[in-house]
Coordinates of C-alpha atoms in Angstrom, one line a residue:
M222 CA 197.8 0.0 121.1
S223 CA 200.3 0.9 123.7
G224 CA 199.4 -2.4 125.6
L225 CA 200.7 -4.5 122.7
Q226 CA 203.8 -2.4 122.1
S227 CA 204.6 -2.4 125.8
L228 CA 205.0 -6.1 125.6
G229 CA 207.8 -5.6 123.1
F230 CA 206.0 -5.7 119.8
K231 CA 208.1 -3.7 117.3
G232 CA 205.9 -3.9 114.3
Q233 CA 203.0 -1.6 113.3
V234 CA 199.6 -1.8 115.1
F235 CA 196.4 -0.4 113.6
T236 CA 193.1 0.4 115.3
S237 CA 190.0 1.9 113.7
S238 CA 191.3 5.4 114.4
S239 CA 194.7 4.8 112.8
P240 CA 195.7 6.2 109.5
G241 CA 196.0 3.2 107.2
Y242 CA 193.5 1.1 109.1
D243 CA 191.1 0.7 106.1
S244 CA 193.9 -0.2 103.8
A245 CA 195.3 -2.8 106.3
R246 CA 191.9 -4.5 106.7
D247 CA 191.1 -4.5 103.0
R248 CA 190.9 -7.9 101.2
Y249 CA 190.8 -9.0 97.6
P250 CA 187.2 -10.1 97.9
K251 CA 185.3 -7.1 99.3
N252 CA 182.7 -9.3 100.9
V253 CA 185.2 -10.5 103.5
V254 CA 186.4 -7.1 104.6
L255 CA 185.8 -7.2 108.4
K256 CA 186.4 -4.7 111.3
P257 CA 189.1 -6.1 113.6
T258 CA 189.8 -4.2 116.8
Y259 CA 193.6 -4.5 116.2
I260 CA 195.7 -5.3 113.2
A261 CA 199.2 -6.2 114.2
Q262 CA 201.9 -6.3 111.5
P263 CA 205.0 -8.1 112.9
I264 CA 208.4 -7.2 111.4
S265 CA 210.1 -10.3 112.8
V266 CA 209.1 -13.7 114.0
Q267 CA 209.8 -12.5 117.5
D268 CA 206.9 -10.1 117.3
I269 CA 204.3 -12.8 116.9
P270 CA 204.4 -14.3 120.4
H271 CA 203.7 -10.8 121.8
A272 CA 200.6 -10.4 119.5
I273 CA 199.3 -13.8 120.7
K274 CA 199.9 -13.0 124.3
F275 CA 198.1 -9.6 124.0
A276 CA 195.1 -11.2 122.2
L277 CA 194.7 -13.8 124.9
S278 CA 195.0 -11.3 127.7
Q279 CA 192.1 -9.3 126.1
S280 CA 190.1 -12.4 125.1
L281 CA 190.3 -11.4 121.5
E282 CA 189.8 -13.8 118.6
I283 CA 193.0 -14.3 116.5
A284 CA 193.0 -14.3 112.8
I285 CA 196.1 -14.9 110.6
K286 CA 196.5 -13.0 107.3
G287 CA 198.9 -14.2 104.6
G288 CA 197.7 -13.2 101.2
G289 CA 194.2 -12.4 102.2
V290 CA 192.6 -13.6 99.0
N291 CA 190.4 -16.5 100.2
P292 CA 186.7 -15.5 100.1
Y293 CA 186.0 -17.3 103.3
P294 CA 186.9 -14.7 106.0
A295 CA 189.4 -16.7 108.0
S296 CA 192.1 -14.0 107.5
S297 CA 190.2 -11.3 109.4
S298 CA 187.9 -10.8 112.4
D299 CA 185.1 -8.6 113.5
G300 CA 186.3 -7.3 116.9
G301 CA 189.4 -9.5 117.1
L302 CA 193.1 -9.2 116.5
V303 CA 194.6 -9.9 113.0
I304 CA 198.2 -11.0 112.8
D305 CA 199.0 -9.6 109.4
L306 CA 202.2 -11.3 108.1
S307 CA 202.6 -9.0 105.0
K308 CA 205.8 -7.5 106.3
L309 CA 207.3 -11.0 106.7
N310 CA 207.7 -11.4 102.9
A311 CA 211.5 -12.1 102.6
V312 CA 212.6 -14.6 100.0
K313 CA 216.0 -16.2 100.2
L314 CA 217.4 -18.9 98.0
S315 CA 219.8 -21.4 99.5
D316 CA 223.4 -21.4 98.4
D317 CA 223.0 -24.7 96.5
K318 CA 219.7 -23.4 94.9
Q319 CA 218.0 -26.6 96.1
S320 CA 215.5 -24.7 98.4
V321 CA 214.1 -21.3 99.1
S322 CA 213.1 -19.8 102.4
V323 CA 209.9 -17.8 102.2
G324 CA 208.3 -15.5 104.8
G325 CA 204.7 -16.3 105.8
G326 CA 203.4 -13.1 104.3
A327 CA 205.0 -13.4 100.9
L328 CA 203.0 -13.6 97.7
W329 CA 204.0 -15.9 94.9
S330 CA 205.0 -12.9 92.8
D331 CA 207.6 -12.2 95.5
V332 CA 208.9 -15.7 95.2
Y333 CA 209.0 -16.1 91.5
A334 CA 210.7 -12.7 91.1
Q335 CA 213.7 -14.1 93.0
T336 CA 213.8 -17.7 91.9
D337 CA 213.4 -16.8 88.2
K338 CA 216.7 -15.0 88.4
H339 CA 218.5 -18.3 89.4
G340 CA 216.7 -20.6 87.0
V341 CA 214.8 -22.5 89.6
V342 CA 211.1 -22.7 90.8
P343 CA 209.3 -24.1 93.8
I344 CA 205.9 -25.9 93.5
G345 CA 203.7 -22.8 93.9
G346 CA 200.6 -21.0 93.0
N347 CA 199.5 -20.4 89.5
V348 CA 198.3 -16.8 90.2
H349 CA 200.8 -14.2 91.2
F350 CA 198.8 -12.4 93.9
L351 CA 198.0 -15.5 96.0
G352 CA 199.7 -15.9 99.4
V353 CA 202.4 -18.6 99.7
G354 CA 201.2 -19.9 103.0
G355 CA 197.5 -20.3 102.3
V356 CA 198.2 -22.0 98.9
T357 CA 200.9 -24.4 100.1
L358 CA 199.5 -25.4 103.6
A359 CA 196.1 -26.2 102.1
G360 CA 197.5 -28.5 99.4
G361 CA 199.3 -26.4 96.8
Y362 CA 198.0 -27.4 93.4
S363 CA 200.3 -26.1 90.7
H364 CA 201.0 -26.4 87.0
L365 CA 204.1 -28.2 88.1
S366 CA 202.3 -30.9 90.2
G367 CA 202.2 -33.3 87.4
K368 CA 206.0 -33.6 87.6
H369 CA 206.8 -32.8 91.2
G370 CA 203.7 -33.3 93.3
L371 CA 201.8 -30.8 95.3
G372 CA 203.2 -27.8 97.1
V373 CA 202.5 -29.4 100.4
D374 CA 204.7 -32.4 99.4
N375 CA 207.6 -30.1 98.8
I376 CA 207.7 -28.3 102.2
L377 CA 211.1 -29.1 103.7
Q378 CA 210.8 -27.1 107.0
A379 CA 208.7 -24.5 108.7
T380 CA 209.0 -22.0 111.5
V381 CA 205.8 -21.9 113.6
V382 CA 204.7 -19.8 116.5
L383 CA 202.6 -21.9 118.8
A384 CA 199.6 -20.9 120.9
D385 CA 201.8 -20.8 124.0
G386 CA 204.2 -18.4 122.3
R387 CA 207.0 -20.8 121.6
I388 CA 208.8 -20.4 118.3
V389 CA 209.7 -23.8 116.9
T390 CA 211.4 -25.2 113.8
T391 CA 209.6 -28.2 112.4
N392 CA 210.5 -30.8 109.8
E393 CA 210.6 -34.5 109.4
N394 CA 213.0 -34.9 112.4
Q395 CA 212.2 -31.9 114.6
E396 CA 208.6 -31.7 116.0
P397 CA 207.5 -34.3 113.4
D398 CA 203.9 -34.3 114.7
L399 CA 203.6 -30.6 114.1
F400 CA 205.2 -31.0 110.7
W401 CA 202.6 -33.7 109.8
A402 CA 199.8 -31.5 111.0
I403 CA 200.6 -28.2 109.3
R404 CA 200.9 -29.9 105.9
G405 CA 197.2 -29.7 105.2
G406 CA 196.1 -28.4 108.6
V407 CA 196.5 -24.9 107.3
N408 CA 196.0 -22.3 110.1
Q409 CA 194.9 -24.6 113.0
F410 CA 198.2 -25.3 114.8
G411 CA 200.1 -22.0 114.9
V412 CA 201.3 -19.0 112.9
V413 CA 203.5 -20.3 110.1
A414 CA 206.0 -17.5 109.9
E415 CA 208.4 -19.1 107.4
L416 CA 208.4 -22.0 105.0
V417 CA 211.4 -23.7 103.3
L418 CA 210.4 -25.1 100.0
K419 CA 212.2 -27.5 97.6
T420 CA 213.1 -26.0 94.3
Y421 CA 213.5 -27.6 90.8
P422 CA 215.1 -26.5 87.5
L423 CA 212.9 -23.9 85.7
A424 CA 211.9 -24.9 82.2
A425 CA 213.6 -22.8 79.6
A426 CA 210.4 -21.9 77.8
M427 CA 206.7 -22.3 78.6
T428 CA 203.6 -21.8 76.5
V429 CA 200.7 -20.1 78.2
G430 CA 197.7 -18.0 77.3
A431 CA 194.2 -18.7 76.1
M432 CA 192.2 -20.4 73.3
V433 CA 188.6 -19.2 73.0
Y434 CA 185.6 -21.2 71.8
P435 CA 181.9 -20.4 71.7
G436 CA 179.8 -22.1 74.4
T437 CA 178.0 -24.1 71.7
E438 CA 181.3 -26.1 71.1
L439 CA 181.4 -27.6 74.6
Q440 CA 181.0 -31.2 73.5
N441 CA 183.8 -30.8 70.9
V442 CA 186.1 -29.1 73.4
L443 CA 185.5 -32.0 75.8
A444 CA 186.2 -34.5 73.0
A445 CA 189.5 -32.6 72.4
L446 CA 190.4 -33.0 76.1
H447 CA 189.7 -36.7 76.0
K448 CA 192.0 -37.0 73.0
H449 CA 194.6 -34.9 74.8
F450 CA 194.5 -37.2 77.8
E451 CA 195.5 -40.2 75.6
N452 CA 199.1 -38.7 75.5
H453 CA 199.0 -36.5 78.6
H454 CA 202.5 -35.5 79.5
P455 CA 203.3 -34.6 83.1
S456 CA 204.7 -31.2 82.0
T457 CA 201.4 -30.0 80.6
K458 CA 198.2 -28.9 82.2
M459 CA 194.9 -27.7 80.7
I460 CA 192.3 -25.5 82.4
L461 CA 188.8 -25.2 81.0
M462 CA 187.0 -22.0 82.0
F463 CA 183.4 -21.0 81.5
A464 CA 183.4 -17.2 81.2
R465 CA 181.4 -14.4 79.5
A466 CA 183.6 -11.7 78.0
P467 CA 182.7 -8.2 77.0
P468 CA 181.3 -6.5 75.1
D469 CA 178.5 -9.0 74.3
F470 CA 178.9 -11.4 77.2
Y471 CA 178.0 -14.5 75.2
P472 CA 178.7 -17.8 77.1
G473 CA 182.3 -18.7 76.2
L474 CA 184.9 -21.4 76.8
L475 CA 188.5 -20.6 77.5
L476 CA 191.2 -23.2 77.3
L477 CA 194.2 -22.1 79.3
P478 CA 197.2 -24.3 78.5
Y479 CA 200.5 -24.7 80.4
I480 CA 203.1 -26.4 78.2
E481 CA 206.8 -26.8 78.9
N482 CA 208.3 -26.5 75.5
D483 CA 211.4 -28.5 76.1
A484 CA 209.4 -31.5 77.1
T485 CA 206.7 -31.4 74.5
L486 CA 206.1 -29.4 71.3
P487 CA 203.3 -27.0 71.9
D488 CA 201.9 -27.4 68.4
E489 CA 201.7 -31.2 68.8
V490 CA 200.0 -30.8 72.2
L491 CA 197.4 -28.4 70.9
V492 CA 196.5 -30.5 67.8
P493 CA 193.2 -31.8 69.3
F494 CA 192.2 -28.3 70.3
R495 CA 192.7 -27.0 66.8
E496 CA 191.5 -30.0 64.7
L497 CA 188.6 -31.5 66.7
V498 CA 187.3 -28.0 67.4
K499 CA 188.2 -24.6 66.0
P500 CA 189.0 -21.7 68.3
I501 CA 187.6 -18.3 67.4
F502 CA 190.7 -16.7 69.0
E503 CA 194.1 -17.7 70.1
G504 CA 196.2 -15.6 72.4
L505 CA 199.2 -17.9 73.2
G506 CA 202.8 -16.9 73.9
T507 CA 206.1 -18.2 75.1
V508 CA 207.5 -17.0 78.4
D509 CA 210.9 -17.8 80.0
G510 CA 210.0 -17.3 83.7
Y511 CA 207.5 -18.5 86.2
L512 CA 206.6 -14.9 87.2
A513 CA 205.2 -14.5 83.7
V514 CA 203.4 -17.8 84.0
S515 CA 201.7 -16.6 87.1
H516 CA 200.4 -13.6 85.2
G517 CA 199.0 -15.8 82.4
A518 CA 195.4 -15.5 83.6
D519 CA 195.5 -11.7 84.1
Q520 CA 193.4 -10.9 81.2
A521 CA 190.8 -13.5 82.0
L522 CA 190.6 -12.2 85.6
S523 CA 190.8 -8.4 84.8
G524 CA 187.8 -6.2 85.5
A525 CA 186.3 -8.8 87.8
P526 CA 183.6 -7.6 90.1
P527 CA 184.8 -6.9 93.7
R528 CA 182.7 -9.5 95.6
M529 CA 183.3 -13.3 95.2
T530 CA 182.9 -16.6 96.9
I531 CA 184.1 -20.1 95.9
D532 CA 183.2 -23.7 96.2
G533 CA 185.2 -26.5 94.6
A534 CA 185.5 -30.3 94.5
L535 CA 187.9 -33.0 93.5
F536 CA 186.8 -35.5 90.9
S537 CA 188.3 -38.7 89.5
D538 CA 187.7 -38.3 85.8
L539 CA 186.5 -36.2 83.0
W540 CA 182.7 -36.7 83.0
D541 CA 181.0 -34.9 80.1
D542 CA 177.5 -35.2 81.6
V543 CA 178.6 -33.5 84.9
I544 CA 180.4 -30.7 83.1
G545 CA 177.4 -30.3 80.8
K546 CA 175.1 -29.9 83.8
A547 CA 177.4 -27.4 85.4
F548 CA 177.6 -25.5 82.1
G549 CA 173.8 -25.3 81.9
S550 CA 173.6 -24.1 85.5
W551 CA 176.3 -21.5 84.9
I552 CA 174.6 -20.1 81.8
Q553 CA 171.3 -19.7 83.7
F554 CA 173.0 -18.1 86.7
T555 CA 175.1 -15.7 84.6
E556 CA 172.1 -14.5 82.6
D557 CA 171.5 -12.2 85.6
Q558 CA 173.7 -9.2 84.7
E559 CA 174.8 -8.9 88.4
F560 CA 176.5 -12.3 88.1
Q561 CA 177.8 -12.3 84.5
G562 CA 181.4 -12.1 85.7
S563 CA 181.1 -15.5 87.4
I564 CA 183.3 -18.4 86.2
I565 CA 183.8 -22.1 86.6
M566 CA 187.3 -23.5 86.2
W567 CA 188.1 -27.2 85.6
E568 CA 191.8 -27.9 86.1
F569 CA 193.3 -31.0 84.4
G570 CA 196.9 -31.6 85.5
H571 CA 198.6 -35.0 85.2
R572 CA 197.3 -37.1 88.0
D573 CA 200.0 -39.8 88.8
K574 CA 202.6 -37.9 90.8
I575 CA 200.3 -36.9 93.6
T576 CA 199.5 -40.6 94.3
E577 CA 203.1 -41.3 95.3
R578 CA 202.4 -40.0 98.8
K579 CA 200.1 -42.0 101.1
V580 CA 197.0 -40.6 102.9
E581 CA 198.7 -41.1 106.2
D582 CA 202.0 -39.3 105.3
M583 CA 200.6 -35.8 106.2
A584 CA 197.4 -34.1 107.1
F585 CA 196.5 -33.4 103.4
G586 CA 195.0 -36.7 102.4
A587 CA 193.8 -36.5 98.7
R588 CA 196.1 -39.2 97.2
E589 CA 193.9 -40.9 94.7
K590 CA 194.1 -39.8 91.0
H591 CA 192.0 -36.7 90.6
Y592 CA 191.4 -33.4 89.0
Y593 CA 189.7 -30.4 90.6
M594 CA 187.2 -27.6 89.8
V595 CA 186.1 -24.4 91.4
A596 CA 182.9 -22.4 90.9
I597 CA 183.5 -18.7 91.5
P598 CA 180.5 -16.2 91.6
R599 CA 181.7 -12.7 91.0
Y600 CA 179.4 -9.7 91.6
S601 CA 179.2 -6.2 93.0
N602 CA 176.1 -5.8 95.2
P603 CA 176.0 -7.1 98.8
S604 CA 172.4 -8.1 98.2
G605 CA 173.8 -10.9 96.0
D606 CA 175.7 -12.6 98.7
A607 CA 173.1 -15.3 99.5
K608 CA 172.4 -16.1 95.9
A609 CA 176.2 -16.4 95.2
V610 CA 176.7 -18.8 98.1
E611 CA 173.6 -20.9 97.0
W612 CA 174.8 -21.2 93.4
A613 CA 178.5 -22.0 94.3
S614 CA 177.4 -24.6 96.7
S615 CA 175.1 -26.2 94.1
I616 CA 177.9 -26.6 91.7
G617 CA 180.3 -28.0 94.4
N618 CA 177.6 -30.5 95.5
L619 CA 176.9 -31.5 91.9
V620 CA 180.5 -32.6 91.4
R621 CA 180.8 -34.2 94.9
T622 CA 177.6 -36.1 94.4
A623 CA 178.7 -37.3 90.9
Q624 CA 182.0 -38.4 92.4
V625 CA 180.3 -40.7 94.8
E626 CA 177.7 -42.0 92.3
K627 CA 180.2 -42.7 89.6
T628 CA 183.0 -44.2 91.7
G629 CA 181.5 -45.2 95.0
K630 CA 184.0 -43.1 96.8
S631 CA 184.0 -39.6 98.1
L632 CA 187.1 -37.4 97.9
I633 CA 188.0 -34.6 100.4
T634 CA 187.6 -30.9 99.5
P635 CA 190.7 -28.9 100.3
A636 CA 190.1 -25.9 102.6
S637 CA 191.5 -23.5 100.0
F638 CA 188.5 -23.9 97.8
A639 CA 185.8 -25.1 100.2
L640 CA 182.8 -22.8 100.6
S641 CA 182.5 -22.7 104.4
P642 CA 182.6 -24.9 107.5
Q643 CA 178.8 -24.8 107.5
T644 CA 178.5 -26.3 104.0
V645 CA 181.7 -28.4 103.9
P646 CA 182.4 -29.7 107.5
P647 CA 185.9 -30.7 108.8
E648 CA 185.2 -34.3 108.1
N649 CA 185.0 -33.5 104.4
I650 CA 188.2 -31.4 104.5
W651 CA 190.5 -34.0 106.2
G652 CA 188.7 -37.3 105.9
D653 CA 190.5 -40.2 107.5
N654 CA 193.1 -37.9 108.9
L655 CA 190.8 -35.9 111.1
P656 CA 191.0 -38.1 114.2
K657 CA 194.8 -37.7 114.3
L658 CA 194.5 -34.0 113.7
R659 CA 192.1 -33.7 116.7
K660 CA 194.7 -35.4 118.9
L661 CA 197.5 -33.1 117.7
K662 CA 195.2 -30.1 118.2
A663 CA 195.0 -31.2 121.8
K664 CA 198.8 -31.4 121.9
Y665 CA 199.6 -28.0 120.3
D666 CA 196.5 -25.9 120.8
P667 CA 194.1 -27.4 123.3
K668 CA 192.3 -24.1 124.0
K669 CA 191.6 -23.4 120.3
V670 CA 193.6 -20.2 120.2
F671 CA 193.6 -20.7 116.4
S672 CA 190.0 -21.4 115.6
K673 CA 189.3 -19.4 112.4
G674 CA 188.0 -21.2 109.4
W675 CA 187.7 -25.0 109.7
C676 CA 188.3 -25.4 113.4
I677 CA 189.6 -28.7 114.6
E678 CA 188.1 -29.8 117.9
P679 CA 190.8 -31.1 120.3
D680 CA 190.6 -34.7 121.4
A681 CA 192.6 -35.2 124.6
T682 CA 191.6 -38.8 125.1
L683 CA 194.4 -41.4 124.9

């Protein structure tokens, strides 16, 4: 510990013998709690180069922790050094309220708590406990993406600590290659210590909550979604969730709407979901801040088992047969009591805005019209790890295969909801942008100092 602090590191350092070590290494999914040799919590950007230098001097693997929620263990390390950004969580709105500067360790709850006060909102995560950096740098799908694009499209600037210890500011004009790379390249080019995000006016009132249907009504719920899409406004989004709820744990369908009331009338938007199919329960409400929106799924996520994994896919259209097959697989999988907390979520935002950027504009290259889904096994027993991975992968592959069979074209899988590099290789994460990313990796991190997760192999050839 003294070795790191003797370099000038002013933050806190934990080892296995330190009080607070277990809390510092904890993660939201308990199956990715690892045992790093050191956990370094910088209190300023200037601390980060010292942590990198120390790790390299000791030949330690480096992991970067922002929110620490992703069930692939890129945010920790067995035997390495974790740069835990949780103390770098400051949020500062610009004087003109057109942008917000966010520390690399901030959660979306930190951001919305500040921006709500000023009537603005960035394009951010839909769940309050997710980390800003992980969500945004991997794509940044949001309820607001139908109007304003992805989170990654709305990064104005970043402060990045490179493998050689340099602290650089990057934007469209300064270090433009680095700016291109981090917008989709996630953790592969340096420690993103701060992001400057564009903000937009906050809607005055938003309808969120849940409408619940029995699983036997799947075809009618899908018919209602098709009807909804005939007049799909960019300010609305619908999430269809497969979930079993206590006490009986019957297979159920939850519709989780997001509706901006000043753009569309909620009762008109919800007509198909009340007339073509009858909910057995409605728990909808109006909120006036995005922090409340980000808590909208709290009840659906409450009491979830401590272990989880995830696999997801992008898909071009609402295909009833594919969703039906996934539903059948989910019912069978969750009949096992150990896995009855598992869910599948199908997220239907308006698709046009994300196509305004080109594939080559940044590392994140999903620019055709698409929706996305995630399969999330939730369970308690470590003995279920292999079964959870197998099932999640089967659902992700089902949708990816259908995408190719029905359209003749594959879509990338964003790193934020890809299962693992072993099942979803880098070629599938970055597609046509991988060759350029490999060359930029050689420019900014030729020795692969940052190699956790989907490691980009440097290509130093001209």
